[in-house]
C-alpha positions as a LaTeX table, in Angstrom:
\begin{tabular}{lrrr}
\hline
Residue & $x$ (\AA) & $y$ (\AA) & $z$ (\AA) \\
\hline
Met1 & $-0.53$ & $-0.26$ & 0.65 \\
Lys2 & 1.56 & 3.77 & $-1.06$ \\
Lys3 & 2.15 & 6.01 & 1.20 \\
Asn4 & $-1.26$ & 9.15 & 1.96 \\
Ile5 & 1.61 & 12.08 & 2.12 \\
Ala6 & $-0.41$ & 15.68 & 2.42 \\
Ile7 & 1.75 & 18.77 & 1.51 \\
Ile8 & 1.01 & 21.30 & 3.12 \\
Met9 & 1.11 & 25.03 & 1.71 \\
Gly10 & $-0.07$ & 28.51 & 2.02 \\
Gly11 & 0.19 & 29.87 & 5.55 \\
Tyr12 & $-0.94$ & 32.91 & 7.92 \\
Ser13 & 2.23 & 34.62 & 6.57 \\
Ser14 & 3.94 & 37.15 & 3.95 \\
Glu15 & 5.16 & 34.34 & 2.24 \\
Val16 & 2.20 & 32.15 & 1.90 \\
Glu17 & 2.84 & 32.71 & $-1.96$ \\
Ile18 & 6.05 & 31.75 & $-2.13$ \\
Ser19 & 4.79 & 29.13 & $-0.13$ \\
Leu20 & 2.20 & 28.19 & $-2.19$ \\
Lys21 & 5.12 & 27.55 & $-4.83$ \\
Ser22 & 7.33 & 25.41 & $-2.89$ \\
Gly23 & 4.26 & 23.57 & $-2.21$ \\
Ala24 & 3.83 & 22.93 & $-5.74$ \\
Val25 & 7.45 & 22.37 & $-6.34$ \\
Val26 & 7.54 & 19.34 & $-4.32$ \\
Tyr27 & 4.45 & 17.86 & $-4.90$ \\
Gln28 & 5.50 & 18.29 & $-8.58$ \\
His29 & 9.08 & 16.12 & $-7.19$ \\
Leu30 & 7.87 & 13.74 & $-4.45$ \\
Ser31 & 7.29 & 9.94 & $-5.93$ \\
Lys32 & 4.10 & 9.25 & $-7.31$ \\
Glu33 & 5.54 & 5.59 & $-7.16$ \\
Lys34 & 6.72 & 5.16 & $-3.23$ \\
Tyr35 & 3.61 & 8.14 & $-2.54$ \\
Thr36 & $-0.01$ & 9.42 & $-2.67$ \\
Thr37 & 1.05 & 12.56 & $-2.13$ \\
Tyr38 & $-2.12$ & 15.45 & $-2.10$ \\
Lys39 & $-1.88$ & 18.76 & $-1.94$ \\
Ile40 & $-3.18$ & 20.77 & 1.70 \\
His41 & $-3.48$ & 24.37 & 1.37 \\
Ile42 & $-3.67$ & 25.92 & 4.90 \\
Leu43 & $-4.78$ & 29.78 & 4.22 \\
Lys44 & $-6.77$ & 32.07 & 6.98 \\
Asn45 & $-9.52$ & 31.79 & 5.63 \\
Lys46 & $-9.33$ & 27.69 & 5.22 \\
Trp47 & $-8.20$ & 23.95 & 5.03 \\
Val48 & $-8.52$ & 22.77 & 1.36 \\
Leu49 & $-7.08$ & 20.10 & 0.61 \\
Val50 & $-7.20$ & 21.23 & $-3.65$ \\
Asp51 & $-6.75$ & 18.68 & $-6.59$ \\
Asp52 & $-4.85$ & 18.71 & $-10.48$ \\
Asn53 & $-8.66$ & 20.66 & $-11.33$ \\
Asn54 & $-8.30$ & 22.77 & $-8.53$ \\
Gln55 & $-11.03$ & 21.39 & $-6.75$ \\
Glu56 & $-11.54$ & 21.58 & $-2.73$ \\
Tyr57 & $-12.08$ & 19.55 & $-0.51$ \\
Pro58 & $-12.76$ & 20.64 & 3.62 \\
Ile59 & $-10.15$ & 19.32 & 5.92 \\
Asn60 & $-11.49$ & 18.51 & 8.83 \\
Lys61 & $-9.26$ & 19.88 & 11.38 \\
His62 & $-10.44$ & 16.86 & 14.62 \\
Asp63 & $-8.08$ & 14.73 & 13.06 \\
Phe64 & $-6.90$ & 16.61 & 9.99 \\
Ser65 & $-8.67$ & 13.94 & 7.22 \\
Thr66 & $-11.05$ & 14.57 & 4.12 \\
Glu67 & $-13.97$ & 13.07 & 2.03 \\
Ile68 & $-13.49$ & 12.98 & $-1.39$ \\
Lys69 & $-16.92$ & 10.94 & $-3.34$ \\
Gly70 & $-17.38$ & 9.94 & $-0.17$ \\
Glu71 & $-14.77$ & 8.26 & 0.58 \\
Lys72 & $-12.29$ & 9.67 & 3.79 \\
Ile73 & $-8.86$ & 10.27 & 3.17 \\
Thr74 & $-6.63$ & 10.72 & 5.90 \\
Phe75 & $-2.47$ & 10.92 & 5.85 \\
Asp76 & 0.48 & 9.11 & 7.45 \\
Cys77 & 2.84 & 11.57 & 7.18 \\
Val78 & 2.28 & 16.19 & 6.22 \\
Phe79 & 5.15 & 17.14 & 4.56 \\
Asn80 & 5.45 & 20.78 & 5.28 \\
Ala81 & 6.43 & 23.96 & 3.23 \\
Ile82 & 4.54 & 26.47 & 5.39 \\
His83 & 6.89 & 29.21 & 5.13 \\
Gly84 & 6.65 & 31.29 & 8.41 \\
Asn85 & 3.32 & 31.12 & 10.83 \\
Pro86 & 1.75 & 28.63 & 11.55 \\
Gly87 & 4.77 & 25.97 & 9.55 \\
Glu88 & 8.28 & 27.77 & 10.84 \\
Asn89 & 6.79 & 28.43 & 13.96 \\
Gly90 & 5.95 & 25.53 & 14.91 \\
Thr91 & 1.86 & 26.11 & 16.07 \\
Ile92 & 1.02 & 23.26 & 13.05 \\
Leu93 & 3.56 & 20.36 & 14.24 \\
Ala94 & 2.16 & 21.01 & 17.85 \\
Tyr95 & $-1.33$ & 19.66 & 16.57 \\
Leu96 & 0.05 & 17.35 & 14.26 \\
Glu97 & 1.97 & 15.73 & 16.95 \\
Leu98 & $-1.13$ & 15.42 & 19.56 \\
Leu99 & $-3.12$ & 13.93 & 16.25 \\
Glu100 & 0.31 & 11.63 & 16.06 \\
Ile101 & 1.12 & 11.62 & 12.36 \\
Lys102 & 4.05 & 12.20 & 11.48 \\
His103 & 6.33 & 15.65 & 9.92 \\
Thr104 & 9.31 & 16.02 & 8.00 \\
Ser105 & 10.13 & 18.76 & 10.67 \\
Ala106 & 12.24 & 18.88 & 13.54 \\
Pro107 & 9.86 & 18.94 & 16.92 \\
Phe108 & 7.43 & 21.88 & 17.41 \\
Tyr109 & 9.25 & 22.62 & 20.33 \\
Gln110 & 12.83 & 23.35 & 18.50 \\
Met111 & 10.73 & 25.30 & 15.30 \\
Ala112 & 9.46 & 27.30 & 17.95 \\
Leu113 & 12.63 & 27.84 & 19.41 \\
Thr114 & 14.31 & 29.10 & 16.08 \\
Phe115 & 11.35 & 30.63 & 14.66 \\
Asn116 & 12.02 & 33.14 & 17.05 \\
Lys117 & 15.73 & 34.40 & 16.96 \\
Arg118 & 16.42 & 35.91 & 20.04 \\
Asp119 & 15.54 & 33.24 & 21.81 \\
Cys120 & 17.89 & 30.51 & 19.46 \\
Leu121 & 20.80 & 32.83 & 19.41 \\
Ser122 & 20.75 & 32.39 & 23.29 \\
Val123 & 21.14 & 28.65 & 22.85 \\
Val124 & 23.99 & 28.69 & 20.51 \\
Lys125 & 26.46 & 31.26 & 22.89 \\
Pro126 & 27.06 & 28.75 & 25.38 \\
Tyr127 & 27.67 & 26.24 & 23.20 \\
Gly128 & 30.74 & 29.64 & 21.98 \\
Ile129 & 28.66 & 29.67 & 18.67 \\
Lys130 & 30.09 & 33.75 & 17.46 \\
Thr131 & 27.30 & 36.28 & 17.26 \\
Ala132 & 26.40 & 39.87 & 16.44 \\
Thr133 & 26.00 & 42.35 & 19.39 \\
Ser134 & 22.93 & 42.93 & 19.71 \\
Tyr135 & 19.56 & 45.20 & 21.18 \\
Tyr136 & 15.79 & 43.74 & 22.04 \\
Leu137 & 13.02 & 46.41 & 21.41 \\
Asp138 & 8.86 & 44.93 & 23.03 \\
Lys139 & 6.08 & 46.72 & 21.09 \\
Gly140 & 5.26 & 49.45 & 23.89 \\
Asp141 & 9.39 & 50.21 & 24.94 \\
Ile142 & 10.37 & 53.51 & 25.18 \\
Ile143 & 13.40 & 53.45 & 22.15 \\
Asn144 & 16.63 & 55.81 & 23.52 \\
Val145 & 18.17 & 55.44 & 19.77 \\
Asp146 & 21.13 & 57.10 & 21.32 \\
Ala147 & 21.37 & 54.07 & 23.41 \\
Ile148 & 20.73 & 51.13 & 20.43 \\
Ile149 & 22.94 & 52.98 & 18.45 \\
Lys150 & 26.11 & 53.10 & 21.87 \\
Lys151 & 25.45 & 49.18 & 21.66 \\
Val152 & 25.42 & 48.15 & 18.42 \\
Gly153 & 26.69 & 51.00 & 16.65 \\
Leu154 & 26.32 & 51.69 & 12.53 \\
Pro155 & 25.51 & 50.98 & 10.55 \\
Cys156 & 23.05 & 47.92 & 11.80 \\
Phe157 & 20.39 & 45.79 & 11.27 \\
Val158 & 16.82 & 46.20 & 12.60 \\
Lys159 & 14.99 & 42.87 & 12.45 \\
Pro160 & 11.34 & 41.22 & 13.32 \\
Asn161 & 12.27 & 39.33 & 16.05 \\
Asn162 & 9.90 & 36.42 & 15.31 \\
Ala163 & 9.46 & 36.81 & 11.24 \\
Gly164 & 10.42 & 33.96 & 8.61 \\
Ser165 & 11.25 & 36.40 & 5.32 \\
Ser166 & 12.97 & 38.83 & 5.13 \\
Phe167 & 10.38 & 40.90 & 5.01 \\
Gly168 & 10.30 & 44.28 & 7.91 \\
Ile169 & 14.24 & 43.64 & 7.78 \\
Ser170 & 16.15 & 47.67 & 6.39 \\
Lys171 & 19.93 & 48.18 & 7.02 \\
Val172 & 19.95 & 51.80 & 9.29 \\
Lys173 & 23.00 & 53.75 & 8.35 \\
Thr174 & 21.86 & 56.62 & 9.52 \\
Lys175 & 20.41 & 57.91 & 13.29 \\
Glu176 & 17.43 & 59.67 & 11.52 \\
Glu177 & 16.05 & 56.05 & 9.91 \\
Met178 & 16.58 & 54.54 & 13.32 \\
Ile179 & 12.07 & 55.21 & 14.59 \\
Pro180 & 11.13 & 54.50 & 10.29 \\
Ala181 & 13.16 & 51.14 & 10.09 \\
Ile182 & 11.02 & 50.08 & 14.62 \\
Lys183 & 7.97 & 51.35 & 13.28 \\
Lys184 & 8.71 & 48.99 & 9.76 \\
Ala185 & 9.85 & 46.33 & 11.37 \\
Tyr186 & 6.72 & 46.16 & 14.49 \\
Ile187 & 4.80 & 45.20 & 11.10 \\
Glu188 & 5.88 & 42.21 & 11.59 \\
Asp189 & 6.45 & 41.78 & 14.87 \\
Ser190 & 5.46 & 42.89 & 18.58 \\
Gln191 & 9.47 & 41.96 & 18.87 \\
Ile192 & 12.35 & 43.05 & 18.08 \\
Leu193 & 16.34 & 42.44 & 17.64 \\
Ile194 & 18.93 & 45.47 & 16.57 \\
Glu195 & 22.36 & 43.86 & 15.16 \\
Ala196 & 25.64 & 45.28 & 14.49 \\
Phe197 & 26.57 & 44.97 & 11.67 \\
Leu198 & 29.25 & 41.65 & 10.83 \\
Asp199 & 31.08 & 43.33 & 7.59 \\
Gly200 & 31.83 & 39.86 & 6.11 \\
Ser201 & 31.05 & 37.36 & 3.21 \\
Glu202 & 27.61 & 36.15 & 3.44 \\
Ile203 & 26.88 & 32.45 & 3.29 \\
Thr204 & 24.63 & 30.51 & 4.02 \\
Ile205 & 24.34 & 26.81 & 4.40 \\
Gly206 & 21.56 & 23.90 & 4.16 \\
Val207 & 21.93 & 21.63 & 6.89 \\
Leu208 & 19.16 & 18.34 & 6.72 \\
Asn209 & 19.21 & 15.20 & 8.48 \\
Phe210 & 19.95 & 12.66 & 5.15 \\
Asn211 & 20.41 & 8.49 & 5.07 \\
Asn212 & 20.13 & 8.58 & 8.52 \\
Glu213 & 23.22 & 11.26 & 9.34 \\
Ile214 & 23.86 & 14.69 & 9.19 \\
Lys215 & 24.72 & 15.77 & 6.50 \\
Val216 & 26.00 & 19.66 & 5.57 \\
Leu217 & 25.26 & 20.73 & 1.30 \\
Pro218 & 27.50 & 22.58 & $-0.44$ \\
Met219 & 27.66 & 26.27 & 0.64 \\
Thr220 & 26.92 & 28.87 & $-0.75$ \\
Glu221 & 27.72 & 32.58 & $-1.66$ \\
Ile222 & 25.22 & 35.53 & $-1.10$ \\
Val223 & 26.84 & 38.40 & $-3.16$ \\
Thr224 & 23.09 & 41.22 & $-3.49$ \\
Glu225 & 22.88 & 44.25 & $-5.59$ \\
Asn226 & 21.14 & 45.58 & $-2.50$ \\
Asp227 & 22.74 & 46.67 & 0.82 \\
Phe228 & 22.02 & 43.33 & 2.11 \\
Phe229 & 19.81 & 40.18 & 0.65 \\
Asp230 & 16.65 & 40.83 & 1.95 \\
Tyr231 & 13.38 & 40.28 & $-0.12$ \\
Glu232 & 14.07 & 41.32 & $-3.33$ \\
Ala233 & 17.76 & 40.23 & $-3.54$ \\
Lys234 & 16.07 & 36.90 & $-2.16$ \\
Tyr235 & 13.43 & 35.87 & $-4.60$ \\
Leu236 & 13.52 & 38.66 & $-7.70$ \\
Gly237 & 16.63 & 38.50 & $-8.78$ \\
Lys238 & 18.72 & 40.86 & $-6.97$ \\
Ser239 & 21.64 & 39.02 & $-5.52$ \\
Glu240 & 23.61 & 36.78 & $-6.86$ \\
Glu241 & 24.55 & 32.99 & $-5.03$ \\
Ile242 & 27.40 & 30.95 & $-5.96$ \\
Thr243 & 27.70 & 27.84 & $-5.15$ \\
Pro244 & 29.96 & 26.28 & $-3.40$ \\
Ala245 & 30.93 & 29.70 & $-1.93$ \\
Arg246 & 34.66 & 31.55 & $-3.06$ \\
Ile247 & 36.33 & 29.68 & 0.47 \\
Ser248 & 39.24 & 28.07 & 1.21 \\
Asp249 & 39.72 & 23.89 & 2.44 \\
Glu250 & 40.27 & 26.35 & 6.21 \\
Ile251 & 37.34 & 27.70 & 6.26 \\
His252 & 35.09 & 25.16 & 4.49 \\
Lys253 & 35.87 & 22.76 & 7.18 \\
Lys254 & 35.74 & 25.37 & 10.15 \\
Leu255 & 32.14 & 27.06 & 8.36 \\
Glu256 & 31.05 & 22.73 & 8.41 \\
Lys257 & 31.98 & 22.83 & 11.57 \\
Thr258 & 30.02 & 24.97 & 13.22 \\
Ala259 & 26.98 & 24.51 & 11.34 \\
Ile260 & 26.51 & 20.97 & 12.69 \\
Lys261 & 27.17 & 22.62 & 16.07 \\
Val262 & 24.67 & 24.81 & 15.34 \\
Tyr263 & 22.76 & 22.32 & 13.99 \\
Lys264 & 23.01 & 20.38 & 17.08 \\
Ser265 & 22.86 & 22.40 & 19.68 \\
Leu266 & 19.40 & 22.97 & 19.00 \\
Asn267 & 18.68 & 19.51 & 18.76 \\
Met268 & 17.47 & 19.49 & 15.31 \\
Ser269 & 16.02 & 17.18 & 12.29 \\
Gly270 & 14.47 & 17.85 & 8.87 \\
Phe271 & 15.49 & 20.83 & 6.58 \\
Thr272 & 17.37 & 23.18 & 7.80 \\
Arg273 & 19.30 & 26.17 & 6.44 \\
Ser274 & 21.80 & 28.21 & 8.53 \\
Glu275 & 23.05 & 31.84 & 7.70 \\
Phe276 & 26.21 & 33.06 & 8.96 \\
Ile277 & 28.76 & 35.70 & 8.16 \\
Leu278 & 32.27 & 35.53 & 8.26 \\
Val279 & 34.20 & 37.93 & 9.67 \\
Asn280 & 38.60 & 37.70 & 9.58 \\
Gly281 & 37.90 & 33.75 & 8.86 \\
Glu282 & 35.62 & 33.61 & 11.64 \\
Pro283 & 31.89 & 32.37 & 11.13 \\
His284 & 28.85 & 34.73 & 12.71 \\
Phe285 & 26.06 & 33.52 & 13.55 \\
Leu286 & 22.72 & 34.35 & 12.31 \\
Glu287 & 19.78 & 32.80 & 12.12 \\
Met288 & 18.82 & 29.44 & 10.84 \\
Asn289 & 15.16 & 28.79 & 8.85 \\
Thr290 & 13.81 & 25.54 & 9.73 \\
Val291 & 11.47 & 25.73 & 6.26 \\
Pro292 & 13.41 & 26.91 & 3.62 \\
Gly293 & 12.01 & 27.43 & 0.10 \\
Leu294 & 11.98 & 25.08 & $-2.58$ \\
Thr295 & 11.37 & 27.05 & $-5.67$ \\
Ala296 & 14.00 & 25.80 & $-8.82$ \\
Ala297 & 15.14 & 29.08 & $-7.54$ \\
Ser298 & 15.83 & 28.41 & $-3.57$ \\
Ile299 & 19.34 & 27.74 & $-1.89$ \\
Ile300 & 18.49 & 23.65 & $-0.73$ \\
Pro301 & 17.43 & 22.90 & $-4.47$ \\
Gln302 & 20.51 & 24.34 & $-5.50$ \\
Gln303 & 22.71 & 22.66 & $-3.01$ \\
Ala304 & 21.71 & 19.76 & $-2.95$ \\
Ala305 & 21.62 & 19.92 & $-6.96$ \\
Glu306 & 25.90 & 20.30 & $-6.41$ \\
Ala307 & 25.84 & 17.21 & $-4.27$ \\
Asn308 & 24.12 & 15.54 & $-6.46$ \\
Ile309 & 20.79 & 14.69 & $-5.14$ \\
Ser310 & 17.89 & 15.32 & $-7.14$ \\
Leu311 & 14.87 & 16.51 & $-6.01$ \\
Gln312 & 13.09 & 12.95 & $-5.79$ \\
Gln313 & 15.76 & 12.00 & $-3.22$ \\
Leu314 & 15.82 & 15.20 & $-1.45$ \\
Phe315 & 12.37 & 15.26 & $-1.27$ \\
Asp316 & 11.80 & 11.18 & $-1.40$ \\
Asn317 & 14.56 & 11.20 & 1.84 \\
Ala318 & 12.57 & 14.02 & 3.95 \\
Ile319 & 9.29 & 11.11 & 4.50 \\
Glu320 & 10.97 & 8.46 & 4.47 \\
Met321 & 13.03 & 10.06 & 7.61 \\
Ala322 & 9.65 & 11.58 & 8.64 \\
Leu323 & 7.98 & 7.86 & 8.40 \\
Lys324 & 11.35 & 6.29 & 10.96 \\
Asn325 & 10.42 & 8.61 & 14.29 \\
\hline
\end{tabular}
């Protein structure tokens, strides 16, 4: 009997369209010989199974099932392709774990931890992982621009703490830009992370559980036309992504060791993509994405191709690892 696989996509965040594209790529490439695959759109106003004719069937939230032509469909495993809320922050995974339905992501607590940038950084620091100097703000806090600049310097980055992508991020170069940047970040989240600018190469590293082993994919160097790797750079072609990264063997080993250390210290499983800045040859950890983009233009598929791993192998492996747990 083929296993029924639900590919969940969409979500409640600004990244809904990217997630739908990622989910469609997973649906296209997952083995149809091994699995019976279904596209599930998780949206604020509806949860529906969408068939190849765009016919929609409501999902019963009591047991995460649906009915097609009088037949009840349940799922053996869920492939999580939801960027942001509720996929990347662990919310929907807690629900699936309550229903005892296996899924391709890390357990919900690990997902929630890594989605919260401040908490994630606070966990890895005691393991000797270098990070940027940071300043925290919560909505309603008094904003002391001079105190912020004294701690993190200029330029600096103002980021929403709990947003999964590059929405709401600003690079602040002058004192006058600080308040508008904070207001922009508050549109996405009630918590803000302000970080010192790290001057160095940006390297993004895919780490995943592949055939029961922690595997580091070929690394990607980000060279952006914009001031930083923002939404335009990430999704609208305003950056050059060089895989493998142009780094020495010595730096590569150091980055690989650090990326594995981060993955293990956060007790991760499934897909991850971690961002690092190389400052004078030392890796500084920025953040971890636990539902990275899986579209044709996305970095993890590029890195997998460089490692001679096809999309089918990549996605089938995620299901196989989930079913073994």
